CSV table of C-alpha atoms in Angstrom, one decimal:
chain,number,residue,atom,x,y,z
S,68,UNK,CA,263.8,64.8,107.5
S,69,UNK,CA,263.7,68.7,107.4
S,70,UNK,CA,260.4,69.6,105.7
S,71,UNK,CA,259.6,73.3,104.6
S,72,UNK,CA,256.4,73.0,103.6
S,73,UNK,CA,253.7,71.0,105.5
S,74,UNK,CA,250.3,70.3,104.9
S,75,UNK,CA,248.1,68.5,107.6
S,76,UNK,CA,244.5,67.2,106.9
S,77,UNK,CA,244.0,70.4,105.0
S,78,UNK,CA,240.4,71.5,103.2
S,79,UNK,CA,239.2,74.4,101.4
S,80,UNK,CA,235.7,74.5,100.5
S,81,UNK,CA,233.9,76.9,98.7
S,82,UNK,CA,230.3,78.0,99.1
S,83,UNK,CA,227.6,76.0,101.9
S,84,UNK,CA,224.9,73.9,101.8
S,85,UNK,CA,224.6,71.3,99.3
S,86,UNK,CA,226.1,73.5,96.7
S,87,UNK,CA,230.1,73.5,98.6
S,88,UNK,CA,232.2,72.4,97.0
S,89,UNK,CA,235.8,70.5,98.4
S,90,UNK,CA,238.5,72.2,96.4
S,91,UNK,CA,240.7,70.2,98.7
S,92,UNK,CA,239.4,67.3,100.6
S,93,UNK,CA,241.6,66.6,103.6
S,94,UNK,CA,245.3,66.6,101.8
S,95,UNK,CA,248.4,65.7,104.2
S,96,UNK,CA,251.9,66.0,102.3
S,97,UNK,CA,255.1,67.4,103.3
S,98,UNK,CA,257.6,69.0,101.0
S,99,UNK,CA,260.9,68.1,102.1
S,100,UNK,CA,264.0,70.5,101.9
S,101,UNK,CA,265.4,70.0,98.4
S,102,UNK,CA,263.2,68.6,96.3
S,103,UNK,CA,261.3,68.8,93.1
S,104,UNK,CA,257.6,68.5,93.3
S,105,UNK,CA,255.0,69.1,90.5
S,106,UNK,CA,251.2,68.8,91.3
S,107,UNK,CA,249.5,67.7,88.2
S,108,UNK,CA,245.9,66.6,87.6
S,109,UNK,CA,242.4,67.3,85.5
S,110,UNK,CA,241.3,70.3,85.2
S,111,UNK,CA,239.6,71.3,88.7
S,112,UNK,CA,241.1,69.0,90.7
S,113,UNK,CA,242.4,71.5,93.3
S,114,UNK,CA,246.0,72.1,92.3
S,115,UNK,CA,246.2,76.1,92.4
S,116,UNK,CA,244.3,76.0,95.4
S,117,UNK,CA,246.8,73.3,96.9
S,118,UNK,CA,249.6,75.9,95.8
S,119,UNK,CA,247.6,78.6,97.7
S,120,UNK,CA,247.1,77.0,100.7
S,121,UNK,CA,250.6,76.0,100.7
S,122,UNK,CA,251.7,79.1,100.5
S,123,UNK,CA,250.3,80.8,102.7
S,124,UNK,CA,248.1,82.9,100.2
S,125,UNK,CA,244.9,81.2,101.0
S,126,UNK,CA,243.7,79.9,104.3
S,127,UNK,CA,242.2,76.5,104.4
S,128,UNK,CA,239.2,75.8,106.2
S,129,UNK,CA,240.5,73.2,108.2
S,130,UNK,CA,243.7,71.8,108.6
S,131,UNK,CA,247.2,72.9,109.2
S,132,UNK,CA,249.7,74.2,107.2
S,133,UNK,CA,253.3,74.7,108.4
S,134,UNK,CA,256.2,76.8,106.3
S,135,UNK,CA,259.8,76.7,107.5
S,136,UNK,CA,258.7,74.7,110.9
S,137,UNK,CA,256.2,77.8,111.3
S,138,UNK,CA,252.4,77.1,111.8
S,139,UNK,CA,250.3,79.6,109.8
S,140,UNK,CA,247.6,79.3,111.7
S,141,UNK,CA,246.2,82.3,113.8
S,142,UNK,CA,249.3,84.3,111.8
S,143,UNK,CA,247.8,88.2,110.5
S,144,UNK,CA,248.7,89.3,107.3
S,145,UNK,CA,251.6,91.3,108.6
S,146,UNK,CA,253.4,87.9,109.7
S,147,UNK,CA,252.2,86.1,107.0
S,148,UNK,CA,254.1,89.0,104.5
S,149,UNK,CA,256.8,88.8,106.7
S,150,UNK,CA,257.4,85.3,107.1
S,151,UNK,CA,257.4,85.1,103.0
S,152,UNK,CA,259.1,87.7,102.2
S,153,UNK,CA,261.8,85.7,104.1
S,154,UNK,CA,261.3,82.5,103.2
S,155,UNK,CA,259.4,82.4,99.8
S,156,UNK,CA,259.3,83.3,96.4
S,157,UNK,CA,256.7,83.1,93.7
S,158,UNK,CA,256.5,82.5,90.1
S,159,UNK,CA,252.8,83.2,89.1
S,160,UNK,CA,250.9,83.3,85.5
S,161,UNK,CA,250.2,87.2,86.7
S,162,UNK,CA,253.9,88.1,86.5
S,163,UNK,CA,253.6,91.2,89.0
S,164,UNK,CA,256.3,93.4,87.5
S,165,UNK,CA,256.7,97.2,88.2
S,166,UNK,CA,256.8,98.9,84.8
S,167,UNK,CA,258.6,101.5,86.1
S,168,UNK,CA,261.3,99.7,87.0
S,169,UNK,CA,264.5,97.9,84.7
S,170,UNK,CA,264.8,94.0,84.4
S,171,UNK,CA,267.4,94.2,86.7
S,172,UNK,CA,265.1,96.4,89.6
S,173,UNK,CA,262.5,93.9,89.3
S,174,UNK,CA,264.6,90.9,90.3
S,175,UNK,CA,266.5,92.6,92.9
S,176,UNK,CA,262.9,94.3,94.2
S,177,UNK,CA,261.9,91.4,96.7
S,178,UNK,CA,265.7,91.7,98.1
S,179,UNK,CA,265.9,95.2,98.1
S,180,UNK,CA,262.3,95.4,100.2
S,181,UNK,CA,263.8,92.9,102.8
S,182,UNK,CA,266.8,94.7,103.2
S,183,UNK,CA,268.6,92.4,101.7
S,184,UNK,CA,271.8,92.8,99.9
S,185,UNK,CA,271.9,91.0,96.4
S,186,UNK,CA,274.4,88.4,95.2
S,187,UNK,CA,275.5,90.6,91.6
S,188,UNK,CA,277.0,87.6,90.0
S,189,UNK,CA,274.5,85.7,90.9
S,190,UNK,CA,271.5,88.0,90.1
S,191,UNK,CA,273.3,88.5,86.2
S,192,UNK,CA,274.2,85.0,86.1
S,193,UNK,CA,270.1,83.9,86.6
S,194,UNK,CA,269.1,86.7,84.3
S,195,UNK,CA,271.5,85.4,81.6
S,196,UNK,CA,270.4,81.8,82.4
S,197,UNK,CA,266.4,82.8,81.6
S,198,UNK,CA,267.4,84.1,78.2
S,199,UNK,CA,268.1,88.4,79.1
S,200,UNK,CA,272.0,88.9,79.1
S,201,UNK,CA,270.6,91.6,76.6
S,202,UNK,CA,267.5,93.0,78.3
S,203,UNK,CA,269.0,93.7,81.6
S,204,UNK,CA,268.5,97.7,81.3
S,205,UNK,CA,264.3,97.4,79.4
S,206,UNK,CA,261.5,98.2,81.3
S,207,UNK,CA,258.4,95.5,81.2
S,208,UNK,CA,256.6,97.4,78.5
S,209,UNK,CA,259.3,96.9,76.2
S,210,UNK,CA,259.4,93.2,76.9
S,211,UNK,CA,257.0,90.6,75.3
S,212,UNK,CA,254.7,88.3,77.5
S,213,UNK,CA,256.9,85.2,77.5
S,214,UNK,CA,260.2,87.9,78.3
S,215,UNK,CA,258.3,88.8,81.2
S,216,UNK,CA,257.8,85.3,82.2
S,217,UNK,CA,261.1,85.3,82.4
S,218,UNK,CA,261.4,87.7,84.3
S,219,UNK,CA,259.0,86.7,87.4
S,220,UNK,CA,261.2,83.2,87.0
S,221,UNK,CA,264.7,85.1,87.5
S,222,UNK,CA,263.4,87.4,90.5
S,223,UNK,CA,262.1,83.9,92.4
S,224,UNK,CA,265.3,82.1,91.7
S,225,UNK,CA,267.9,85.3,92.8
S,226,UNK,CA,266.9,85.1,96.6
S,227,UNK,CA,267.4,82.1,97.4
S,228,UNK,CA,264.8,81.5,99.2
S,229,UNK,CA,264.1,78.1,101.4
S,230,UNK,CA,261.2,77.5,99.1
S,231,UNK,CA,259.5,78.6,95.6
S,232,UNK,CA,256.3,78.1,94.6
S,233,UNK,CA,255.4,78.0,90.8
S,234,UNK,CA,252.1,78.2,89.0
S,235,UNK,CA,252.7,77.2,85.3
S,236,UNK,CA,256.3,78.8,85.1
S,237,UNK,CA,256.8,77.7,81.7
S,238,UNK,CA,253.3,78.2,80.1
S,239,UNK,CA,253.7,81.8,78.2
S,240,UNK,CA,257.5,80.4,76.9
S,241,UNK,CA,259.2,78.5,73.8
S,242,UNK,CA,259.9,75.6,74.0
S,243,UNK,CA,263.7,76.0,74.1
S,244,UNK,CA,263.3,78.9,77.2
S,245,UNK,CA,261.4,76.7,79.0
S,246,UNK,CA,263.5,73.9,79.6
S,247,UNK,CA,266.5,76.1,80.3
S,248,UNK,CA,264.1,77.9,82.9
S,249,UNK,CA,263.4,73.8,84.1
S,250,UNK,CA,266.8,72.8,84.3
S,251,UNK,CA,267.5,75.9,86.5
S,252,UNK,CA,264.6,75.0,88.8
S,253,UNK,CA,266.2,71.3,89.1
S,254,UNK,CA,269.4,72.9,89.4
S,255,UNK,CA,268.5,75.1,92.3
S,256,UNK,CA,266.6,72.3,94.3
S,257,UNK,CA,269.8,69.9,93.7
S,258,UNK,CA,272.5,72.6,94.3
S,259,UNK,CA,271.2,75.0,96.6
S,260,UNK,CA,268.8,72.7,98.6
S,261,UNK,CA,265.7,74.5,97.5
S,262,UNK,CA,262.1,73.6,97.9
S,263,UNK,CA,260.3,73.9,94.9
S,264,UNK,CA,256.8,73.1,94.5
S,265,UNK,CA,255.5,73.4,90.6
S,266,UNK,CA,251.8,73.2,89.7
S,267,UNK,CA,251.7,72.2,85.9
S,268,UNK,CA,249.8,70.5,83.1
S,269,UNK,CA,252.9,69.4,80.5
S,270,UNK,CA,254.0,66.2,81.8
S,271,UNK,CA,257.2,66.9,80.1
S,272,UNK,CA,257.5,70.0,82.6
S,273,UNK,CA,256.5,67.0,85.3
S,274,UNK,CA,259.7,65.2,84.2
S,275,UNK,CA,262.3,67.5,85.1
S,276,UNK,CA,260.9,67.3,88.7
S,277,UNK,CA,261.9,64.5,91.5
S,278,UNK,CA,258.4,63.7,92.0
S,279,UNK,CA,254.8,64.3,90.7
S,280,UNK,CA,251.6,64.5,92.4
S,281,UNK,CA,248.5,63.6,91.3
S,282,UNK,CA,245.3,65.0,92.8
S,283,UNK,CA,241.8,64.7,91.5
S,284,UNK,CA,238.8,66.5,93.2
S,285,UNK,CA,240.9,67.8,95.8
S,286,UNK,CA,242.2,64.1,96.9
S,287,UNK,CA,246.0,63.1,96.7
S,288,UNK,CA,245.7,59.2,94.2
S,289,UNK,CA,249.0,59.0,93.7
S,290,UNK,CA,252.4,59.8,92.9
S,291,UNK,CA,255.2,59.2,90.5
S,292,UNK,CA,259.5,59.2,91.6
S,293,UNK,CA,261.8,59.3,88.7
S,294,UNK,CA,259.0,60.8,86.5
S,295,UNK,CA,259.2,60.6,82.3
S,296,UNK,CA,257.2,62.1,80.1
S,297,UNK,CA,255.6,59.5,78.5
S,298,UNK,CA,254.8,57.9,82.6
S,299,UNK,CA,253.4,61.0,83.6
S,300,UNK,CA,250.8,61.6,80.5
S,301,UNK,CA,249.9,58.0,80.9
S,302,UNK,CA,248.5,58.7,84.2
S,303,UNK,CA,247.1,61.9,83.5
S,304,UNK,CA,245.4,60.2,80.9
S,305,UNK,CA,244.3,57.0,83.1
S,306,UNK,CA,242.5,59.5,86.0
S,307,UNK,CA,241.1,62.1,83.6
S,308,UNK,CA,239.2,59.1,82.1
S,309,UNK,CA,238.5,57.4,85.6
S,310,UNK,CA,237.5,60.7,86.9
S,311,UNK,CA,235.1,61.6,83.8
S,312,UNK,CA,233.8,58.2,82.9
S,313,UNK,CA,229.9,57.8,84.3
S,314,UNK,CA,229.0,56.4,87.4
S,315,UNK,CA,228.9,52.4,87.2
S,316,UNK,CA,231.7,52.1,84.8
């Protein structure tokens, strides 16, 4: 099975001595080409970092990580931009926008740096999807938080990209925004064969996924196909009380 994103014994700790800490704890998953994944748990259980290291943003302190077939180990920064730029997009709770530049410009921006020529129907057809048929032409300052949100979401999805990685895409949206935004995630994984891989803490966010992943203190417990909802919270609820009940019980 063709697998974008590869993660092999990977661990990222944080400090020495007895004070370290194991944001991730020896994790092995692979992403496979077209699917869905969120990565849920409690509250410092290692998901951003999981995201990080998957990405190629943060470098684990063992362990391999592989994107597009590609190790990144031993890779400079140079390569590492490089081989993103190509192959990834990002959707962030920072949404990184130039203010200079039109809805539009920002979108195209990752395309235009590669060289790249855009798709025009389909660049206004994912602006209009994320809610800003009528904002194409405004500059970020004029937009409000959640506008920009949807902003970061459209320039990810316009490339095309073999994989996106997204941090709480839906967390600065309403309600109705964010499951259109969703549904366009799903719809690019199904349709175009993307490899999404969504860190989030609303297991109804979880649902629209293929798959969830639970981690808790930087350990992969378990996962969920064909998630819901109401399955998803359930488990959240079951190892944020396992994980926070006292030792013994």
């Amino acid at each position: 099975m063709n697998t974008p994103v590869q993660l092999t014994d990977v661990r990222k700790v944080y400090g020495t001595g007895p004070g370290a800490v194991d944001a991730l704890a020896g994790v092995t998953y692979g992403f496979a080409a077209g699917s869905f994944t969120a990565v849920m748990g409690p509250s410092g259980s290692g998901k951003s970092t999981l995201l990080h290291c998957a990405a190629g943003l943060d470098t684990p302190t063992s362990g391999e990580v592989q994107l597009t077939g590609r190790s990144l180990r031993g890779l400079d920064e140079t390569a590492l931009t490089e081989l993103r730029r190509e192959h990834v997009a990002f959707v962030f709770q920072s949404f990184n926008l130039m203010p200079a530049l039109t809805v539009r410009q920002n979108v195209v921006l990752p395309m235009t740096l590669a060289g790249k020529q855009p798709d025009d129907a389909w660049v206004t057809e994912v602006i209009g999807r994320v809610g800003l048929g009528e904002r194409i032409k405004h500059r970020p300052s004029e937009l409000s938080g959640g506008q920009q949100q949807r902003v970061a979401i459209a320039r990810a999805l316009a490339g095309r990209t073999a994989i996106t990685f997204a941090d709480e895409p839906t967390g600065a949206l309403d309600t109705t925004t964010a499951l259109d935004v969703l549904t366009l995630l799903r719809d690019q994984s199904r349709q175009l064969g993307q490899t999404i891989v969504m860190v989030t803490h609303d297991p109804v966010a979880a649902s629209y996924a293929d798959r969830v992943v639970f981690l808790v203190d930087g350990r992969i417990v378990s996962e969920a196909t064909h998630p819901t909802a109401d399955t998803v919270a359930a488990e959240l609820a079951h190892l944020s009380a396992g994980r926070l009940a006292p030792r013994g019980i």
